Amino acid sequence: MPTIQSMELPKPTNWQDFETIVRDAQAQRWKSTTLSKNGRPGQKQAGVDIYGPDEIGRLVGIQCICTS
């Protein structure tokens, strides 16, 4: 049976899909219903792509970048 670490998932087709995947994964991990994507394409974001509360209520910002 595959584990999370051994699974091969298809790459997202664009950066918008990647940000959605990251937001949804962190929302599930932190049990947060209010994580949001920050801004619109072309809008200054100061490096913050996703923001909202973590599992203990702290406001956090997440930057999504491609490393490959």
Backbone atoms as SQL, in Angstrom:
CREATE TABLE atoms (id INTEGER PRIMARY KEY, chain TEXT, resi INTEGER, resn TEXT, atom TEXT, x REAL, y REAL, z REAL);
INSERT INTO atoms VALUES
  (1, 'A', 1, 'MET', 'N', 0.843, -1.178, 0.000),
  (2, 'A', 1, 'MET', 'CA', 0.000, 0.000, 0.000),
  (3, 'A', 1, 'MET', 'C', 0.890, 1.244, 0.000),
  (4, 'A', 2, 'PRO', 'N', 0.626, 2.210, -0.878),
  (5, 'A', 2, 'PRO', 'CA', 1.476, 3.397, -0.924),
  (6, 'A', 2, 'PRO', 'C', 1.288, 4.278, 0.305),
  (7, 'A', 3, 'THR', 'N', 2.354, 4.950, 0.652),
  (8, 'A', 3, 'THR', 'CA', 2.292, 5.934, 1.735),
  (9, 'A', 3, 'THR', 'C', 2.249, 7.322, 1.110),
  (10, 'A', 4, 'ILE', 'N', 1.984, 8.330, 1.922),
  (11, 'A', 4, 'ILE', 'CA', 1.986, 9.711, 1.427),
  (12, 'A', 4, 'ILE', 'C', 3.332, 10.030, 0.794),
  (13, 'A', 5, 'GLN', 'N', 4.434, 9.596, 1.431),
  (14, 'A', 5, 'GLN', 'CA', 5.766, 9.904, 0.944),
  (15, 'A', 5, 'GLN', 'C', 6.091, 9.193, -0.373),
  (16, 'A', 6, 'SER', 'N', 5.520, 8.016, -0.603),
  (17, 'A', 6, 'SER', 'CA', 5.861, 7.266, -1.814),
  (18, 'A', 6, 'SER', 'C', 4.899, 7.521, -2.976),
  (19, 'A', 7, 'MET', 'N', 3.811, 8.228, -2.730),
  (20, 'A', 7, 'MET', 'CA', 2.846, 8.493, -3.795),
  (21, 'A', 7, 'MET', 'C', 3.411, 9.476, -4.806),
  (22, 'A', 8, 'GLU', 'N', 3.104, 9.268, -6.062),
  (23, 'A', 8, 'GLU', 'CA', 3.460, 10.213, -7.099),
  (24, 'A', 8, 'GLU', 'C', 2.187, 10.878, -7.594),
  (25, 'A', 9, 'LEU', 'N', 2.102, 12.178, -7.385),
  (26, 'A', 9, 'LEU', 'CA', 0.920, 12.932, -7.784),
  (27, 'A', 9, 'LEU', 'C', 1.239, 13.719, -9.047),
  (28, 'A', 10, 'PRO', 'N', 0.250, 13.936, -9.897),
  (29, 'A', 10, 'PRO', 'CA', 0.511, 14.744, -11.090),
  (30, 'A', 10, 'PRO', 'C', 0.808, 16.190, -10.694),
  (31, 'A', 11, 'LYS', 'N', 1.691, 16.832, -11.468),
  (32, 'A', 11, 'LYS', 'CA', 2.005, 18.231, -11.210),
  (33, 'A', 11, 'LYS', 'C', 0.800, 19.090, -11.563),
  (34, 'A', 12, 'PRO', 'N', 0.558, 20.150, -10.796),
  (35, 'A', 12, 'PRO', 'CA', -0.518, 21.080, -11.163),
  (36, 'A', 12, 'PRO', 'C', -0.228, 21.682, -12.537),
  (37, 'A', 13, 'THR', 'N', -1.269, 22.005, -13.269),
  (38, 'A', 13, 'THR', 'CA', -1.081, 22.533, -14.623),
  (39, 'A', 13, 'THR', 'C', -0.730, 24.007, -14.637),
  (40, 'A', 14, 'ASN', 'N', -0.967, 24.715, -13.535),
  (41, 'A', 14, 'ASN', 'CA', -0.634, 26.138, -13.479),
  (42, 'A', 14, 'ASN', 'C', -0.442, 26.566, -12.019),
  (43, 'A', 15, 'TRP', 'N', 0.073, 27.788, -11.834),
  (44, 'A', 15, 'TRP', 'CA', 0.364, 28.260, -10.479),
  (45, 'A', 15, 'TRP', 'C', -0.904, 28.473, -9.655),
  (46, 'A', 16, 'GLN', 'N', -2.018, 28.806, -10.319),
  (47, 'A', 16, 'GLN', 'CA', -3.266, 29.001, -9.582),
  (48, 'A', 16, 'GLN', 'C', -3.725, 27.694, -8.936),
  (49, 'A', 17, 'ASP', 'N', -3.620, 26.595, -9.689),
  (50, 'A', 17, 'ASP', 'CA', -3.984, 25.288, -9.131),
  (51, 'A', 17, 'ASP', 'C', -3.060, 24.913, -7.977),
  (52, 'A', 18, 'PHE', 'N', -1.758, 25.221, -8.119),
  (53, 'A', 18, 'PHE', 'CA', -0.803, 24.924, -7.047),
  (54, 'A', 18, 'PHE', 'C', -1.166, 25.680, -5.769),
  (55, 'A', 19, 'GLU', 'N', -1.476, 26.963, -5.895),
  (56, 'A', 19, 'GLU', 'CA', -1.867, 27.743, -4.711),
  (57, 'A', 19, 'GLU', 'C', -3.130, 27.177, -4.074),
  (58, 'A', 20, 'THR', 'N', -4.071, 26.737, -4.868),
  (59, 'A', 20, 'THR', 'CA', -5.302, 26.150, -4.334),
  (60, 'A', 20, 'THR', 'C', -4.999, 24.864, -3.575),
  (61, 'A', 21, 'ILE', 'N', -4.117, 24.031, -4.126),
  (62, 'A', 21, 'ILE', 'CA', -3.737, 22.781, -3.461),
  (63, 'A', 21, 'ILE', 'C', -3.076, 23.080, -2.121),
  (64, 'A', 22, 'VAL', 'N', -2.146, 24.043, -2.107),
  (65, 'A', 22, 'VAL', 'CA', -1.454, 24.409, -0.862),
  (66, 'A', 22, 'VAL', 'C', -2.455, 24.940, 0.163),
  (67, 'A', 23, 'ARG', 'N', -3.337, 25.847, -0.274),
  (68, 'A', 23, 'ARG', 'CA', -4.341, 26.400, 0.644),
  (69, 'A', 23, 'ARG', 'C', -5.220, 25.295, 1.226),
  (70, 'A', 24, 'ASP', 'N', -5.711, 24.413, 0.384),
  (71, 'A', 24, 'ASP', 'CA', -6.607, 23.355, 0.853),
  (72, 'A', 24, 'ASP', 'C', -5.896, 22.374, 1.783),
  (73, 'A', 25, 'ALA', 'N', -4.632, 22.050, 1.481),
  (74, 'A', 25, 'ALA', 'CA', -3.874, 21.129, 2.334),
  (75, 'A', 25, 'ALA', 'C', -3.626, 21.742, 3.713),
  (76, 'A', 26, 'GLN', 'N', -3.219, 23.006, 3.747),
  (77, 'A', 26, 'GLN', 'CA', -2.974, 23.655, 5.032),
  (78, 'A', 26, 'GLN', 'C', -4.274, 23.882, 5.796),
  (79, 'A', 27, 'ALA', 'N', -5.341, 24.196, 5.115),
  (80, 'A', 27, 'ALA', 'CA', -6.629, 24.376, 5.789),
  (81, 'A', 27, 'ALA', 'C', -7.055, 23.080, 6.467),
  (82, 'A', 28, 'GLN', 'N', -6.810, 21.966, 5.806),
  (83, 'A', 28, 'GLN', 'CA', -7.163, 20.676, 6.396),
  (84, 'A', 28, 'GLN', 'C', -6.238, 20.363, 7.577),
  (85, 'A', 29, 'ARG', 'N', -4.958, 20.613, 7.410),
  (86, 'A', 29, 'ARG', 'CA', -3.997, 20.336, 8.486),
  (87, 'A', 29, 'ARG', 'C', -4.297, 21.174, 9.721),
  (88, 'A', 30, 'TRP', 'N', -4.618, 22.449, 9.513),
  (89, 'A', 30, 'TRP', 'CA', -4.868, 23.364, 10.620),
  (90, 'A', 30, 'TRP', 'C', -6.334, 23.446, 11.025),
  (91, 'A', 31, 'LYS', 'N', -7.183, 22.681, 10.367),
  (92, 'A', 31, 'LYS', 'CA', -8.624, 22.710, 10.648),
  (93, 'A', 31, 'LYS', 'C', -9.151, 24.151, 10.571),
  (94, 'A', 32, 'SER', 'N', -8.732, 24.851, 9.520),
  (95, 'A', 32, 'SER', 'CA', -9.101, 26.251, 9.320),
  (96, 'A', 32, 'SER', 'C', -10.050, 26.372, 8.139),
  (97, 'A', 33, 'THR', 'N', -11.121, 27.072, 8.329),
  (98, 'A', 33, 'THR', 'CA', -12.069, 27.285, 7.233),
  (99, 'A', 33, 'THR', 'C', -11.896, 28.658, 6.596),
  (100, 'A', 34, 'THR', 'N', -10.902, 29.428, 7.079),
  (101, 'A', 34, 'THR', 'CA', -10.782, 30.805, 6.608),
  (102, 'A', 34, 'THR', 'C', -9.451, 31.142, 5.941),
  (103, 'A', 35, 'LEU', 'N', -8.614, 30.150, 5.596),
  (104, 'A', 35, 'LEU', 'CA', -7.407, 30.463, 4.837),
  (105, 'A', 35, 'LEU', 'C', -7.827, 30.994, 3.473),
  (106, 'A', 36, 'SER', 'N', -7.162, 32.050, 3.029),
  (107, 'A', 36, 'SER', 'CA', -7.548, 32.699, 1.769),
  (108, 'A', 36, 'SER', 'C', -6.341, 32.937, 0.889),
  (109, 'A', 37, 'LYS', 'N', -6.575, 32.928, -0.422),
  (110, 'A', 37, 'LYS', 'CA', -5.543, 33.352, -1.358),
  (111, 'A', 37, 'LYS', 'C', -5.464, 34.867, -1.281),
  (112, 'A', 38, 'ASN', 'N', -4.251, 35.388, -1.433),
  (113, 'A', 38, 'ASN', 'CA', -4.016, 36.822, -1.278),
  (114, 'A', 38, 'ASN', 'C', -3.864, 37.488, -2.638),
  (115, 'A', 39, 'GLY', 'N', -4.704, 38.443, -2.912),
  (116, 'A', 39, 'GLY', 'CA', -4.559, 39.269, -4.106),
  (117, 'A', 39, 'GLY', 'C', -5.011, 38.627, -5.403),
  (118, 'A', 40, 'ARG', 'N', -4.763, 39.377, -6.469),
  (119, 'A', 40, 'ARG', 'CA', -5.100, 38.945, -7.822),
  (120, 'A', 40, 'ARG', 'C', -3.830, 38.961, -8.648),
  (121, 'A', 41, 'PRO', 'N', -3.807, 38.308, -9.813),
  (122, 'A', 41, 'PRO', 'CA', -2.612, 38.348, -10.662),
  (123, 'A', 41, 'PRO', 'C', -2.201, 39.787, -10.946),
  (124, 'A', 42, 'GLY', 'N', -0.900, 40.068, -10.784),
  (125, 'A', 42, 'GLY', 'CA', -0.371, 41.404, -11.028),
  (126, 'A', 42, 'GLY', 'C', -0.428, 42.335, -9.831),
  (127, 'A', 43, 'GLN', 'N', -1.140, 41.943, -8.801),
  (128, 'A', 43, 'GLN', 'CA', -1.269, 42.782, -7.608),
  (129, 'A', 43, 'GLN', 'C', -0.093, 42.502, -6.666),
  (130, 'A', 44, 'LYS', 'N', 0.460, 43.549, -6.043),
  (131, 'A', 44, 'LYS', 'CA', 1.556, 43.358, -5.081),
  (132, 'A', 44, 'LYS', 'C', 1.036, 42.598, -3.866),
  (133, 'A', 45, 'GLN', 'N', 1.837, 41.598, -3.449),
  (134, 'A', 45, 'GLN', 'CA', 1.424, 40.747, -2.338),
  (135, 'A', 45, 'GLN', 'C', 2.464, 40.673, -1.231),
  (136, 'A', 46, 'ALA', 'N', 3.602, 41.318, -1.402),
  (137, 'A', 46, 'ALA', 'CA', 4.699, 41.261, -0.421),
  (138, 'A', 46, 'ALA', 'C', 5.106, 39.820, -0.120),
  (139, 'A', 47, 'GLY', 'N', 5.012, 38.934, -1.117),
  (140, 'A', 47, 'GLY', 'CA', 5.434, 37.549, -0.950),
  (141, 'A', 47, 'GLY', 'C', 4.424, 36.641, -0.273),
  (142, 'A', 48, 'VAL', 'N', 3.255, 37.141, 0.070),
  (143, 'A', 48, 'VAL', 'CA', 2.257, 36.322, 0.761),
  (144, 'A', 48, 'VAL', 'C', 1.184, 35.893, -0.239),
  (145, 'A', 49, 'ASP', 'N', 1.117, 34.581, -0.491),
  (146, 'A', 49, 'ASP', 'CA', 0.132, 34.045, -1.429),
  (147, 'A', 49, 'ASP', 'C', -1.141, 33.565, -0.736),
  (148, 'A', 50, 'ILE', 'N', -0.983, 33.094, 0.499),
  (149, 'A', 50, 'ILE', 'CA', -2.115, 32.559, 1.271),
  (150, 'A', 50, 'ILE', 'C', -1.985, 33.092, 2.695),
  (151, 'A', 51, 'TYR', 'N', -3.086, 33.461, 3.318),
  (152, 'A', 51, 'TYR', 'CA', -3.023, 33.961, 4.693),
  (153, 'A', 51, 'TYR', 'C', -4.256, 33.518, 5.464),
  (154, 'A', 52, 'GLY', 'N', -4.127, 33.539, 6.766),
  (155, 'A', 52, 'GLY', 'CA', -5.236, 33.183, 7.642),
  (156, 'A', 52, 'GLY', 'C', -4.710, 32.583, 8.931),
  (157, 'A', 53, 'PRO', 'N', -5.595, 32.108, 9.784),
  (158, 'A', 53, 'PRO', 'CA', -5.169, 31.574, 11.084),
  (159, 'A', 53, 'PRO', 'C', -4.672, 30.134, 10.990),
  (160, 'A', 54, 'ASP', 'N', -3.673, 29.817, 11.837),
  (161, 'A', 54, 'ASP', 'CA', -3.224, 28.429, 11.937),
  (162, 'A', 54, 'ASP', 'C', -4.076, 27.695, 12.971),
  (163, 'A', 55, 'GLU', 'N', -3.603, 26.525, 13.413),
  (164, 'A', 55, 'GLU', 'CA', -4.411, 25.682, 14.296),
  (165, 'A', 55, 'GLU', 'C', -4.640, 26.274, 15.683),
  (166, 'A', 56, 'ILE', 'N', -3.815, 27.256, 16.085),
  (167, 'A', 56, 'ILE', 'CA', -4.039, 27.879, 17.401),
  (168, 'A', 56, 'ILE', 'C', -4.428, 29.346, 17.278),
  (169, 'A', 57, 'GLY', 'N', -4.814, 29.768, 16.076),
  (170, 'A', 57, 'GLY', 'CA', -5.348, 31.095, 15.887),
  (171, 'A', 57, 'GLY', 'C', -4.355, 32.175, 15.500),
  (172, 'A', 58, 'ARG', 'N', -3.067, 31.832, 15.354),
  (173, 'A', 58, 'ARG', 'CA', -2.079, 32.839, 14.930),
  (174, 'A', 58, 'ARG', 'C', -2.285, 33.159, 13.458),
  (175, 'A', 59, 'LEU', 'N', -2.156, 34.412, 13.088),
  (176, 'A', 59, 'LEU', 'CA', -2.250, 34.811, 11.691),
  (177, 'A', 59, 'LEU', 'C', -0.944, 34.449, 10.994),
  (178, 'A', 60, 'VAL', 'N', -1.034, 33.684, 9.910),
  (179, 'A', 60, 'VAL', 'CA', 0.154, 33.234, 9.183),
  (180, 'A', 60, 'VAL', 'C', 0.048, 33.614, 7.716),
  (181, 'A', 61, 'GLY', 'N', 1.191, 33.730, 7.073),
  (182, 'A', 61, 'GLY', 'CA', 1.262, 33.945, 5.640),
  (183, 'A', 61, 'GLY', 'C', 2.082, 32.833, 5.014),
  (184, 'A', 62, 'ILE', 'N', 1.689, 32.381, 3.841),
  (185, 'A', 62, 'ILE', 'CA', 2.361, 31.298, 3.143),
  (186, 'A', 62, 'ILE', 'C', 2.763, 31.805, 1.770),
  (187, 'A', 63, 'GLN', 'N', 4.018, 31.538, 1.394),
  (188, 'A', 63, 'GLN', 'CA', 4.463, 31.876, 0.050),
  (189, 'A', 63, 'GLN', 'C', 4.616, 30.583, -0.729),
  (190, 'A', 64, 'CYS', 'N', 4.019, 30.532, -1.901),
  (191, 'A', 64, 'CYS', 'CA', 4.094, 29.360, -2.771),
  (192, 'A', 64, 'CYS', 'C', 5.108, 29.668, -3.879),
  (193, 'A', 65, 'ILE', 'N', 6.148, 28.836, -3.964),
  (194, 'A', 65, 'ILE', 'CA', 7.136, 29.035, -5.019),
  (195, 'A', 65, 'ILE', 'C', 7.455, 27.701, -5.684),
  (196, 'A', 66, 'CYS', 'N', 7.879, 27.782, -6.905),
  (197, 'A', 66, 'CYS', 'CA', 8.304, 26.597, -7.661),
  (198, 'A', 66, 'CYS', 'C', 9.805, 26.451, -7.512),
  (199, 'A', 67, 'THR', 'N', 10.264, 25.280, -7.093),
  (200, 'A', 67, 'THR', 'CA', 11.693, 25.055, -6.917),
  (201, 'A', 67, 'THR', 'C', 12.284, 24.178, -8.000),
  (202, 'A', 68, 'SER', 'N', 11.491, 23.784, -8.957),
  (203, 'A', 68, 'SER', 'CA', 12.063, 22.903, -9.992),
  (204, 'A', 68, 'SER', 'C', 12.177, 23.616, -11.310);
